[in-house]
Amino acid sequence: MKGMLKATTFLLAVSAVASFLPTLNHVTAINAVAIRGMSDIGTSSMGAAKTDNSNSHMEDYVTQVHAMSRLLEGTKEKMHQIKNLATKLKELELADTSLSDIGSGPQADALRHTVAEAKAACDAFGPNSKEARLAWVDLQLAAENHKLLSHPTYRYSAAAIKAHHYYNAVVDGQLLTEAIDAVDSIQTLSRFVEVEKNRLDEQLKSRMRP
């Protein structure tokens, strides 16, 4: 389920900030100079073919590091908000489990069944697997039409996977815990990427000094 939440959290973060993040094509003139300058680092002792290859790799690497840094900087506030909301939701659910309880009756039973199937499929096969995609289709149909429409071939028993989910809730405590952990991982990545960007920029500055 960790893979499911990490992927979901990344998608949420990218979607949330898409409206204001700069496109990767808008590289500043300073960054363009930096990329060209850095492409020459460490290539003096290599042959022409290897030099061209290394130049291309260095340009791509610097571009990607700068792009990742900008993206992570843009998501910083959204990530903070997601973590806070996930923490608050978890606290509320722990204080009163009835808040997220799916309930009873035919409609609730259909939703509960497909929620369990989707969580199990993601746990067992990964969030991007064929099984998970089919389970998500069933879940969406159950949520929209209140009908149980399941593929017998991809039916999973909750007993077959680790019982760390609460299947009577769509968003359970484990999902929220994994979301918080995923945000922490993204924030850690952001700090390391910033250090690497600064390292590359400093290397360029040192080469440009007379």
N, CA and C of each residue as an Amber inpcrd file, in Angstrom:
protein
   630
   0.8160000  -1.2150000   0.0000000   0.0000000   0.0000000   0.0000000
   0.8460000   1.2600000   0.0000000   2.1210000   1.0890000   0.4480000
   2.9900000   2.2650000   0.4490000   3.1610000   2.8100000  -0.9570000
   3.3020000   1.8630000  -1.9540000   3.4460000   2.3180000  -3.3210000
   2.2290000   3.0710000  -3.7920000   1.0510000   2.5880000  -3.3910000
  -0.1890000   3.2620000  -3.7640000  -0.2360000   4.6770000  -3.2410000
   0.1050000   4.8440000  -1.9300000   0.0040000   6.1750000  -1.3350000
   1.0560000   7.1170000  -1.8570000   2.2640000   6.6000000  -2.0670000
   3.3120000   7.4770000  -2.5710000   2.9590000   7.9850000  -3.9610000
   2.4940000   7.0510000  -4.8000000   2.1100000   7.4810000  -6.1280000
   0.9660000   8.4570000  -6.0790000  -0.0470000   8.1730000  -5.2590000
  -1.2050000   9.0530000  -5.1420000  -0.8080000  10.4170000  -4.6300000
   0.0920000  10.4500000  -3.6120000   0.5100000  11.7290000  -3.0540000
   1.2590000  12.5620000  -4.0680000   2.1180000  11.9070000  -4.8650000
   2.8130000  12.6460000  -5.9020000   1.8400000  13.2550000  -6.8960000
   0.8440000  12.4730000  -7.3090000  -0.1380000  12.9820000  -8.2570000
  -0.9150000  14.1440000  -7.6840000  -1.2940000  14.0450000  -6.4100000
  -2.0040000  15.1390000  -5.7580000  -1.1520000  16.4000000  -5.7340000
   0.1410000  16.2210000  -5.4110000   1.0200000  17.3830000  -5.3180000
   1.1800000  18.0630000  -6.6690000   1.4100000  17.2350000  -7.7160000
   1.6090000  17.8190000  -9.0380000   0.3440000  18.5100000  -9.5250000
  -0.8340000  17.8640000  -9.2980000  -2.0960000  18.4630000  -9.7270000
  -2.3820000  19.7560000  -8.9930000  -2.0570000  19.7860000  -7.7000000
  -2.3760000  20.9550000  -6.8880000  -1.6030000  22.1900000  -7.3060000
  -0.3790000  21.9890000  -7.8110000   0.4570000  23.1610000  -8.1230000
   0.6050000  23.4090000  -9.6160000  -0.0680000  22.6040000 -10.4380000
   0.1160000  22.7060000 -11.8870000  -0.2530000  24.0750000 -12.4310000
  -1.1940000  24.7440000 -11.7680000  -1.6780000  26.0180000 -12.2780000
  -0.6720000  27.1540000 -12.1380000   0.3230000  26.9970000 -11.2390000
   1.2380000  28.1170000 -11.0610000   2.7080000  27.7790000 -11.2450000
   3.0500000  26.4970000 -11.4950000   4.4560000  26.1450000 -11.6870000
   4.9330000  26.5740000 -13.0720000   6.1710000  27.0720000 -13.1900000
   6.7100000  27.4270000 -14.5070000   6.9700000  26.1730000 -15.3080000
   6.8250000  26.2410000 -16.6080000   7.1110000  25.0900000 -17.4580000
   8.5970000  24.8810000 -17.5560000   8.9730000  23.6420000 -17.8690000
  10.3990000  23.3230000 -17.9290000  11.0810000  23.9730000 -19.1290000
  10.3010000  24.4050000 -20.1000000  10.8910000  25.0440000 -21.2730000
  11.3630000  26.4700000 -20.9870000  10.8540000  27.0910000 -19.9260000
  11.2290000  28.4610000 -19.6050000  12.4600000  28.4730000 -18.7070000
  13.5760000  28.0500000 -19.2520000  14.8430000  28.0770000 -18.5130000
  15.4300000  29.4670000 -18.6360000  15.8580000  30.0520000 -17.5380000
  16.4060000  31.4050000 -17.5680000  17.7410000  31.4330000 -18.2810000
  18.1260000  32.6510000 -18.7070000  19.3970000  32.7910000 -19.4120000
  20.5580000  32.3690000 -18.5320000  20.4450000  32.6500000 -17.2360000
  21.5160000  32.2740000 -16.3060000  21.6460000  30.7670000 -16.2250000
  20.5090000  30.0710000 -16.1360000  20.5510000  28.6150000 -16.0800000
  21.0940000  28.0360000 -17.3780000  20.7550000  28.6520000 -18.4980000
  21.2470000  28.1560000 -19.7800000  22.7620000  28.2500000 -19.8310000
  23.3050000  29.3660000 -19.3460000  24.7610000  29.5260000 -19.2920000
  25.3650000  28.4850000 -18.3650000  24.6930000  28.2570000 -17.2240000
  25.1940000  27.2780000 -16.2560000  25.2630000  25.8990000 -16.8690000
  24.2350000  25.5320000 -17.6140000  24.2060000  24.2040000 -18.2310000
  25.3430000  24.0550000 -19.2280000  25.5450000  25.0840000 -20.0550000
  26.6290000  24.9980000 -21.0420000  27.9930000  24.9430000 -20.3580000
  28.1400000  25.7350000 -19.2910000  29.4120000  25.7510000 -18.5930000
  29.7050000  24.4380000 -17.9070000  28.7040000  23.8680000 -17.2720000
  28.9080000  22.6310000 -16.5340000  29.1790000  21.4550000 -17.4610000
  28.7430000  21.5490000 -18.7110000  28.9130000  20.4250000 -19.6320000
  30.3820000  20.1410000 -19.9270000  31.2660000  21.1250000 -19.6550000
  32.6890000  20.9290000 -19.9290000  33.4510000  20.3260000 -18.7610000
  32.8110000  20.2030000 -17.5920000  33.5200000  19.7480000 -16.4030000
  33.9690000  18.2960000 -16.5640000  35.2380000  18.0270000 -16.3170000
  35.7370000  16.6610000 -16.2740000  35.8620000  15.9880000 -17.6160000
  35.8810000  16.7240000 -18.7480000  35.9090000  16.0660000 -20.0490000
  37.2430000  16.2380000 -20.7750000  38.2010000  16.9690000 -20.2050000
  39.4300000  17.3020000 -20.9270000  40.2570000  16.0750000 -21.2760000
  40.1920000  15.0320000 -20.4970000  41.0310000  13.8570000 -20.7350000
  40.3110000  12.7670000 -21.5110000  39.1550000  13.0480000 -22.0130000
  38.3720000  12.0240000 -22.7120000  38.4610000  12.2290000 -24.2070000
  38.1910000  11.1820000 -24.9660000  38.1720000  11.2660000 -26.4130000
  36.9930000  12.0810000 -26.8900000  36.9850000  12.4160000 -28.1840000
  35.9400000  13.2770000 -28.7370000  34.5470000  12.6720000 -28.5570000
  34.4060000  11.3790000 -28.8610000  33.0930000  10.7490000 -28.7580000
  32.5980000  10.7250000 -27.3180000  33.4940000  10.3340000 -26.4050000
  33.1260000  10.2900000 -24.9950000  32.8350000  11.6900000 -24.4620000
  33.5660000  12.6730000 -24.9690000  33.3610000  14.0470000 -24.5320000
  31.9660000  14.5300000 -24.9130000  31.5790000  14.2580000 -26.1510000
  30.2430000  14.6460000 -26.6080000  29.1730000  13.9790000 -25.7630000
  29.3880000  12.7010000 -25.4750000  28.4430000  11.9460000 -24.6560000
  28.3460000  12.5470000 -23.2640000  29.5140000  12.8270000 -22.6760000
  29.5580000  13.3860000 -21.3280000  28.9130000  14.7640000 -21.2850000
  29.1900000  15.5870000 -22.3320000  28.5790000  16.9110000 -22.4030000
  27.0660000  16.8130000 -22.3940000  26.5500000  15.8900000 -23.2000000
  25.0960000  15.7080000 -23.2940000  24.5190000  15.2590000 -21.9640000
  25.2010000  14.3230000 -21.3150000  24.7320000  13.8280000 -20.0210000
  24.7550000  14.9290000 -18.9630000  25.8300000  15.7370000 -18.9540000
  25.9420000  16.8000000 -17.9720000  24.8530000  17.8500000 -18.1720000
  24.6180000  18.2310000 -19.4220000  23.5580000  19.2000000 -19.7080000
  22.2110000  18.6870000 -19.2210000  21.9540000  17.4190000 -19.5170000
  20.6780000  16.8190000 -19.1050000  20.5770000  16.7560000 -17.5870000
  21.6790000  16.3850000 -16.9420000  21.6790000  16.2600000 -15.4840000
  21.4110000  17.6070000 -14.8100000  22.1210000  18.6500000 -15.2630000
  21.9380000  19.9760000 -14.6700000  20.5170000  20.4760000 -14.9060000
  20.0120000  20.2470000 -16.1210000  18.6420000  20.6600000 -16.4410000
  17.6420000  19.9850000 -15.5140000  17.8090000  18.6770000 -15.3240000
  16.8640000  17.9220000 -14.5050000  16.9450000  18.3250000 -13.0300000
  18.1470000  18.5710000 -12.5460000  18.3030000  18.9870000 -11.1420000
  17.6310000  20.3350000 -10.9140000  17.8550000  21.2750000 -11.8290000
  17.2300000  22.5980000 -11.6940000  15.7100000  22.4970000 -11.8110000
  15.2410000  21.6580000 -12.7320000  13.7920000  21.4880000 -12.8960000
  13.1760000  20.8620000 -11.6530000  13.8340000  19.8410000 -11.1180000
  13.3360000  19.1930000  -9.9000000  13.3170000  20.1620000  -8.7350000
  14.3570000  20.9930000  -8.6320000  14.4160000  21.9740000  -7.5530000
  13.2530000  22.9560000  -7.6380000  12.9570000  23.4390000  -8.8490000
  11.8510000  24.3850000  -9.0120000  10.5070000  23.7260000  -8.6800000
  10.3370000  22.5000000  -9.1320000   9.0860000  21.7890000  -8.8810000
   8.8740000  21.5530000  -7.3910000   9.9100000  21.0880000  -6.7140000
   9.8030000  20.8230000  -5.2870000   9.5860000  22.1000000  -4.4890000
  10.2390000  23.1770000  -4.9150000  10.0390000  24.4620000  -4.2360000
   8.5930000  24.9200000  -4.3830000   8.0270000  24.6950000  -5.5690000
   6.6460000  25.0880000  -5.8130000   5.6340000  24.2640000  -5.0420000
   5.9830000  23.0130000  -4.7200000   5.0510000  22.1340000  -4.0040000
   5.2050000  22.2150000  -2.4850000   6.2020000  22.9570000  -2.0160000
   6.5330000  22.9500000  -0.5850000   5.3310000  23.2830000   0.2920000
   4.6370000  24.3600000  -0.0260000   3.5030000  24.7800000   0.7960000
   2.3490000  23.7860000   0.6800000   2.1130000  23.2690000  -0.5240000
   1.0480000  22.2840000  -0.7110000   1.3440000  21.0020000   0.0620000
   2.6060000  20.5690000   0.0510000   2.9860000  19.3810000   0.8000000
   2.7370000  19.5800000   2.2990000   3.0700000  20.7610000   2.7760000
   2.8520000  21.0820000   4.1880000   1.3650000  21.0110000   4.5240000
   0.5320000  21.5310000   3.6480000  -0.9100000  21.4990000   3.8730000
  -1.4580000  20.0730000   3.8450000  -0.9760000  19.2740000   2.8860000
  -1.4240000  17.8780000   2.7890000  -1.0810000  17.1170000   4.0670000
   0.1370000  17.3170000   4.5610000   0.5630000  16.6270000   5.7820000
  -0.3010000  17.0450000   6.9670000  -0.5540000  18.3360000   7.0950000
  -1.3830000  18.8170000   8.2020000  -2.8010000  18.2630000   8.1340000
  -3.3800000  18.2720000   6.9410000  -4.7480000  17.7570000   6.7840000
  -4.8190000  16.2560000   7.0610000  -3.8250000  15.5090000   6.5710000
  -3.8000000  14.0710000   6.8130000  -3.6880000  13.7760000   8.3090000
  -2.8720000  14.5640000   9.0030000  -2.7120000  14.3940000  10.4500000
  -4.0230000  14.6840000  11.1870000  -4.6850000  15.7580000  10.7970000
  -5.9520000  16.1200000  11.4450000  -7.0420000  15.0860000  11.1790000
  -7.1060000  14.6000000   9.9340000  -8.0970000  13.5710000   9.6010000
  -7.8520000  12.2950000  10.4010000  -6.5970000  11.9240000  10.5280000
  -6.2590000  10.7260000  11.3000000  -6.6780000  10.8750000  12.7540000
  -6.4240000  12.0550000  13.3320000  -6.8060000  12.3100000  14.7190000
  -8.3280000  12.2500000  14.8960000  -9.0630000  12.7980000  13.9370000
 -10.5200000  12.7760000  14.0050000 -11.0620000  11.3550000  13.9120000
 -10.4720000  10.5610000  13.0070000 -10.9330000   9.1780000  12.8480000
 -10.6220000   8.3410000  14.0750000  -9.4640000   8.5990000  14.6850000
  -9.1300000   7.8700000  15.9050000 -10.0680000   8.2430000  17.0490000
 -10.4600000   9.5080000  17.0920000 -11.3490000   9.9750000  18.1560000
 -12.7660000   9.4590000  17.9660000 -13.1860000   9.2870000  16.7050000
 -14.5550000   8.8380000  16.4390000 -14.5760000   8.0700000  15.1150000
 -14.5240000   6.7310000  15.1950000 -14.4630000   5.9030000  13.9870000
 -15.7400000   5.9600000  13.1570000 -16.8210000   6.4230000  13.7570000
 -18.0840000   6.4900000  13.0090000 -18.0340000   7.5630000  11.9150000
 -17.0870000   8.5030000  12.0210000 -17.0030000   9.5740000  11.0330000
 -16.7340000   9.0350000   9.6350000 -15.8900000   8.0250000   9.5290000
 -15.5120000   7.4780000   8.2210000 -16.1600000   6.1200000   7.9370000
 -17.0470000   5.6810000   8.8360000 -17.6960000   4.3790000   8.6750000
 -18.5880000   4.3770000   7.4380000 -18.4190000   3.3840000   6.5750000
 -19.1800000   3.3080000   5.3310000 -20.6670000   3.0930000   5.5890000
 -20.9860000   2.4130000   6.6820000 -22.3870000   2.1990000   7.0290000
 -22.8730000   0.8050000   6.6650000 -24.1910000   0.6550000   6.5840000
 -24.7810000  -0.6460000   6.2920000 -25.8320000  -0.5080000   5.2040000
 -26.2810000  -1.6450000   4.7000000 -27.2500000  -1.6440000   3.6170000
 -26.6040000  -2.0550000   2.3070000 -27.4030000  -2.3550000   1.2780000
 -26.8720000  -2.8420000  -0.0050000 -25.8730000  -1.8860000  -0.6530000
 -26.1550000  -0.6010000  -0.6520000 -25.2500000   0.3650000  -1.2700000
 -23.9200000   0.4230000  -0.5280000 -24.0010000   0.4400000   0.7980000
 -22.7720000   0.4730000   1.6040000 -21.9860000  -0.8210000   1.4370000
 -22.6850000  -1.9530000   1.3350000 -22.0080000  -3.2330000   1.1560000
 -21.2480000  -3.2720000  -0.1700000 -21.8620000  -2.7290000  -1.2200000
 -21.2000000  -2.7010000  -2.5270000 -19.9420000  -1.8430000  -2.4670000
 -20.0380000  -0.6930000  -1.8240000 -18.8780000   0.1890000  -1.7090000
 -17.7940000  -0.4410000  -0.8470000 -18.1900000  -1.0470000   0.2860000
 -17.2210000  -1.6770000   1.1860000 -16.4630000  -2.7870000   0.4640000
 -17.1780000  -3.5800000  -0.2920000 -16.5610000  -4.6950000  -1.0110000
 -15.5250000  -4.1830000  -2.0160000 -15.8910000  -3.1800000  -2.8150000
 -14.9660000  -2.7000000  -3.8400000 -13.8150000  -1.8980000  -3.2470000
 -14.0360000  -1.2390000  -2.1170000 -12.9430000  -0.5520000  -1.4210000
 -11.9000000  -1.5710000  -0.9720000 -12.3710000  -2.6670000  -0.3750000
 -11.4630000  -3.7150000   0.0800000 -10.7130000  -4.3310000  -1.0900000
 -11.4200000  -4.5580000  -2.2140000 -10.7870000  -5.1400000  -3.3930000
  -9.7010000  -4.2170000  -3.9530000  -9.9910000  -2.9200000  -4.0000000
  -9.0160000  -1.9750000  -4.5440000  -7.7730000  -1.9030000  -3.6680000
  -7.9550000  -1.8650000  -2.3560000  -6.8120000  -1.8220000  -1.4500000
  -5.9940000  -3.1060000  -1.5510000  -6.6920000  -4.2370000  -1.6360000
  -6.0010000  -5.5220000  -1.7210000  -5.2330000  -5.6460000  -3.0320000
  -5.8570000  -5.2170000  -4.1330000  -5.1990000  -5.3150000  -5.4340000
  -3.9570000  -4.4390000  -5.4810000  -4.0420000  -3.2440000  -4.9160000
  -2.8800000  -2.3430000  -4.8920000  -1.7670000  -2.9120000  -4.0210000
  -2.1330000  -3.4930000  -2.8910000  -1.1470000  -4.1040000  -2.0050000
  -0.4600000  -5.2880000  -2.6720000  -1.2670000  -6.1420000  -3.3240000
  -0.7460000  -7.3980000  -3.8560000  -0.0140000  -7.2240000  -5.1800000
  -0.4850000  -6.3150000  -6.0370000   0.0640000  -6.2130000  -7.3860000
   0.6620000  -4.8490000  -7.7320000   0.4600000  -3.8400000  -6.8680000
   0.9690000  -2.5010000  -7.1490000  -0.1240000  -1.6060000  -7.7150000
  -0.0170000  -0.2950000  -7.4570000  -1.0870000   0.6340000  -7.8410000
  -1.2710000   0.8070000  -9.3360000  -0.2480000   0.4780000 -10.1460000
  -0.3560000   0.6470000 -11.5950000  -0.5650000  -0.6640000 -12.3420000
  -0.8460000  -1.7320000 -11.6020000  -1.0490000  -3.0340000 -12.2240000
  -2.4110000  -3.1260000 -12.9130000  -2.5330000  -4.1130000 -13.7980000
  -3.8140000  -4.3540000 -14.4750000  -4.8970000  -4.6900000 -13.4620000
  -4.5270000  -5.4730000 -12.4560000  -5.4920000  -5.8500000 -11.4280000
  -5.9890000  -4.6380000 -10.6480000  -5.0740000  -3.7500000 -10.3130000
  -5.4580000  -2.5530000  -9.5630000  -6.3460000  -1.6440000 -10.3950000
  -6.0310000  -1.5040000 -11.6770000  -6.8550000  -0.6500000 -12.5490000
  -8.2860000  -1.1810000 -12.6570000  -8.4110000  -2.4880000 -12.7960000
  -9.7480000  -3.0810000 -12.8610000 -10.5000000  -2.8960000 -11.5480000
  -9.7780000  -3.0390000 -10.4380000 -10.4110000  -2.8580000  -9.1260000
 -10.8670000  -1.4150000  -8.9450000 -10.0740000  -0.4520000  -9.4590000
 -10.4630000   0.9520000  -9.3480000 -11.6910000   1.2540000 -10.1880000
 -11.8070000   0.6120000 -11.3520000 -13.0060000   0.7870000 -12.1850000
 -14.2320000   0.3110000 -11.4210000 -14.1110000  -0.8460000 -10.7890000
 -15.2250000  -1.3850000  -9.9940000 -15.5930000  -0.4430000  -8.8580000
 -14.5710000   0.1040000  -8.2000000 -14.8140000   1.0080000  -7.0800000
 -15.5430000   2.2680000  -7.5390000 -15.1160000   2.8230000  -8.6510000
 -15.7570000   4.0360000  -9.1630000 -17.2010000   3.7650000  -9.5590000
 -17.4410000   2.6150000 -10.1730000 -18.8120000   2.2640000 -10.5490000
 -19.6900000   2.0720000  -9.3230000 -19.1250000   1.4380000  -8.3050000
 -19.8900000   1.2160000  -7.0760000 -20.2080000   2.5430000  -6.3970000
 -19.2490000   3.4690000  -6.4070000 -19.4610000   4.7740000  -5.7700000
 -20.4840000   5.6080000  -6.5290000 -20.4820000   5.4820000  -7.8610000
 -21.3900000   6.2900000  -8.6730000 -22.7760000   5.6710000  -8.8110000
 -22.8230000   4.3520000  -8.9930000 -24.0900000   3.6800000  -9.2880000
 -24.6500000   2.8650000  -8.1270000 -23.8640000   2.7650000  -7.0500000
 -24.2850000   2.0060000  -5.8680000 -24.6120000   0.5540000  -6.2230000
 -23.8020000  -0.0130000  -7.1450000 -24.0080000  -1.4020000  -7.5430000
 -22.6900000  -2.1500000  -7.4270000 -22.7910000  -3.4400000  -7.1190000
 -21.6070000  -4.2760000  -6.9920000 -21.2960000  -4.8840000  -8.3490000
 -20.2770000  -4.3530000  -9.0140000 -19.8600000  -4.8410000 -10.3210000
 -18.4060000  -5.2540000 -10.2090000 -18.1580000  -6.5380000 -10.0180000
 -16.7960000  -7.0080000  -9.7610000 -16.3690000  -8.0520000 -10.7670000
 -15.0750000  -8.0440000 -11.1110000 -14.5080000  -9.0460000 -11.9960000
 -14.0990000 -10.2570000 -11.1510000 -14.7410000 -11.4000000 -11.3190000
 -14.4120000 -12.5720000 -10.4900000 -12.9480000 -12.9740000 -10.5760000
 -12.3190000 -12.7450000 -11.7380000 -10.9170000 -13.1290000 -11.9140000
  -9.9980000 -12.3490000 -10.9890000 -10.3910000 -11.1320000 -10.6700000
  -9.5430000 -10.2650000  -9.8520000 -10.2080000  -9.9700000  -8.5170000
 -10.6570000 -11.0060000  -7.8790000 -11.2950000 -10.8490000  -6.5680000
 -10.3070000 -11.3210000  -5.5070000 -10.0410000 -10.4830000  -4.5390000
  -9.0220000 -10.7870000  -3.5430000  -9.6380000 -10.8450000  -2.1620000
  -9.1090000 -11.7400000  -1.3610000  -9.5730000 -11.8580000   0.0120000
  -8.7050000 -10.9990000   0.9170000  -9.3400000 -10.2560000   1.8130000
  -8.5850000  -9.4290000   2.7550000  -7.6630000 -10.2940000   3.6050000
  -8.0340000 -11.5660000   3.8000000  -7.2170000 -12.4590000   4.6180000
  -5.9130000 -12.8190000   3.9130000  -5.8570000 -12.6040000   2.5840000
  -4.6780000 -12.9810000   1.8220000  -3.5690000 -11.9340000   1.8990000
  -3.8590000 -10.7470000   2.4350000  -2.8580000  -9.6970000   2.5690000
  -2.7780000  -9.2710000   4.0220000  -1.7920000  -8.4640000   4.3320000
  -1.6400000  -8.0040000   5.7090000  -2.8650000  -7.2010000   6.1430000
  -3.3820000  -7.5360000   7.2850000  -4.5960000  -6.8700000   7.7750000
  -4.2530000  -5.5530000   8.4550000  -3.6820000  -4.6200000   7.6640000
  -3.3110000  -3.3380000   8.2480000  -4.2510000  -2.2280000   7.8110000
  -5.2980000  -2.5730000   7.0700000  -6.2750000  -1.5780000   6.6440000
  -7.5970000  -1.7870000   7.3670000  -8.3120000  -0.6840000   7.4890000
  -9.6610000  -0.7370000   8.0410000 -10.6040000  -0.6660000   6.8500000
 -11.2240000  -1.8110000   6.5240000 -11.9860000  -1.9060000   5.2880000
 -13.3980000  -1.3370000   5.3960000 -13.7620000  -0.8490000   6.5560000
 -15.0850000  -0.2540000   6.6970000 -15.0230000   1.2670000   6.4930000
 -13.8650000   1.7440000   6.0060000 -13.6950000   3.1610000   5.7100000
 -12.9890000   3.2910000   4.3710000 -13.3910000   4.2680000   3.5840000
 -12.7230000   4.4980000   2.3020000 -11.3040000   5.0030000   2.5570000
 -11.1750000   6.0430000   3.3860000  -9.8590000   6.5820000   3.7650000
  -9.5900000   6.1500000   5.2030000  -8.7620000   5.1200000   5.3610000
  -8.5110000   4.5940000   6.7070000  -7.2330000   5.1770000   7.2980000
  -7.0060000   4.8790000   8.5660000  -5.8570000   5.4290000   9.2800000
  -4.5320000   5.0490000   8.6650000  -4.4360000   3.8330000   8.1270000
  -3.1870000   3.3950000   7.5220000  -2.8620000   4.2110000   6.2730000
  -3.8770000   4.4800000   5.4780000  -3.6730000   5.3160000   4.3020000
  -3.1400000   6.6960000   4.6950000  -3.7170000   7.2650000   5.7280000
  -3.3030000   8.5910000   6.1740000  -1.8830000   8.5760000   6.7300000
  -1.5460000   7.5210000   7.4670000  -0.1820000   7.3870000   7.9970000
   0.8320000   7.3030000   6.8620000   0.5130000   6.5230000   5.8400000
   1.4200000   6.3750000   4.7070000   1.5230000   7.6720000   3.9050000
   0.4310000   8.4270000   3.8640000   0.4710000   9.7320000   3.1830000
   1.4220000  10.6810000   3.9050000   1.3490000  10.6920000   5.2160000
   2.2360000  11.5460000   6.0150000   3.6940000  11.1400000   5.7980000
   3.9600000   9.8300000   5.7840000   5.3300000   9.3500000   5.5470000
   5.8180000   9.7380000   4.1530000   4.9050000   9.6580000   3.1660000
   5.2790000  10.0000000   1.7890000   5.6450000  11.4740000   1.6720000
   4.8910000  12.3340000   2.3440000   5.1940000  13.7670000   2.3260000
   6.5550000  14.0180000   2.9730000   6.8270000  13.3280000   4.0780000
   8.1290000  13.4660000   4.7290000   9.2610000  13.0890000   3.7680000
   9.0380000  12.0390000   2.9780000  10.0560000  11.6090000   2.0160000
  10.2720000  12.6560000   0.9320000   9.1900000  13.2670000   0.4610000
   9.3000000  14.3060000  -0.5600000  10.0380000  15.5200000  -0.0020000
   9.7340000  15.8910000   1.2370000  10.4020000  17.0360000   1.8520000
  11.8950000  16.7650000   2.0490000  12.2360000  15.5250000   2.3810000
  13.6470000  15.1550000   2.5130000  14.3410000  15.2360000   1.1530000
  13.6740000  14.7180000   0.1130000  14.2230000  14.8030000  -1.2360000
  14.4730000  16.2510000  -1.6230000  13.5450000  17.1310000  -1.2850000
  13.6770000  18.5460000  -1.6240000  14.9480000  19.1430000  -1.0380000
  15.2560000  18.7970000   0.2030000  16.4520000  19.3410000   0.8470000
  17.7280000  18.8500000   0.1560000  17.7570000  17.5670000  -0.2080000
  18.9380000  17.0230000  -0.8670000  19.1080000  17.5870000  -2.2810000
  17.9930000  17.7610000  -2.9940000  18.0640000  18.3250000  -4.3450000
  18.5890000  19.7530000  -4.2980000  18.1680000  20.5150000  -3.2900000
  18.6370000  21.8910000  -3.1550000  20.1500000  21.9330000  -2.9180000
  20.6520000  21.0070000  -2.1010000  22.1030000  20.9270000  -1.8620000
  22.8330000  20.6050000  -3.1640000  22.2870000  19.6690000  -3.9360000
  22.9400000  19.2850000  -5.1910000  22.9150000  20.4250000  -6.2070000
  21.8130000  21.1570000  -6.2870000  21.7330000  22.3030000  -7.1920000
  22.7930000  23.3450000  -6.8210000  22.9020000  23.6170000  -5.5390000
  23.9020000  24.5860000  -5.0800000  25.3200000  24.1200000  -5.3720000
  25.5530000  22.8100000  -5.2570000  26.8850000  22.2610000  -5.5540000
  27.2390000  22.4840000  -7.0200000  26.2960000  22.2000000  -7.9090000
  26.5360000  22.3890000  -9.3390000  26.7580000  23.8620000  -9.6710000
  25.9560000  24.7240000  -9.0770000  26.1090000  26.1610000  -9.3240000
  27.4640000  26.6640000  -8.8290000  27.9080000  26.1580000  -7.6940000
  29.1950000  26.5760000  -7.1310000  30.3530000  26.0970000  -8.0080000
  30.2100000  24.9120000  -8.5750000  31.2500000  24.4070000  -9.4830000
  31.3680000  25.3140000 -10.7000000  30.2350000  25.7490000 -11.2130000
  30.2760000  26.6430000 -12.3770000  30.9300000  27.9730000 -12.0140000
  30.5520000  28.5250000 -10.8650000  31.1290000  29.8100000 -10.4240000
  32.6480000  29.7070000 -10.2900000  33.1300000  28.6040000  -9.7310000
  34.5760000  28.4450000  -9.5400000  35.3070000  28.3530000 -10.8650000
  34.6670000  27.7790000 -11.8860000  35.3020000  27.6710000 -13.2050000
  35.2940000  29.0000000 -13.9460000  34.3300000  29.8400000 -13.6150000
  34.2130000  31.1250000 -14.3060000  35.0680000  32.1960000 -13.6790000
  35.5880000  31.9520000 -12.4760000  36.4420000  32.9440000 -11.8320000
  37.7750000  33.0610000 -12.5620000  38.2920000  34.2620000 -12.7350000
  39.5930000  34.4410000 -13.4350000  40.7380000  33.8510000 -12.6220000
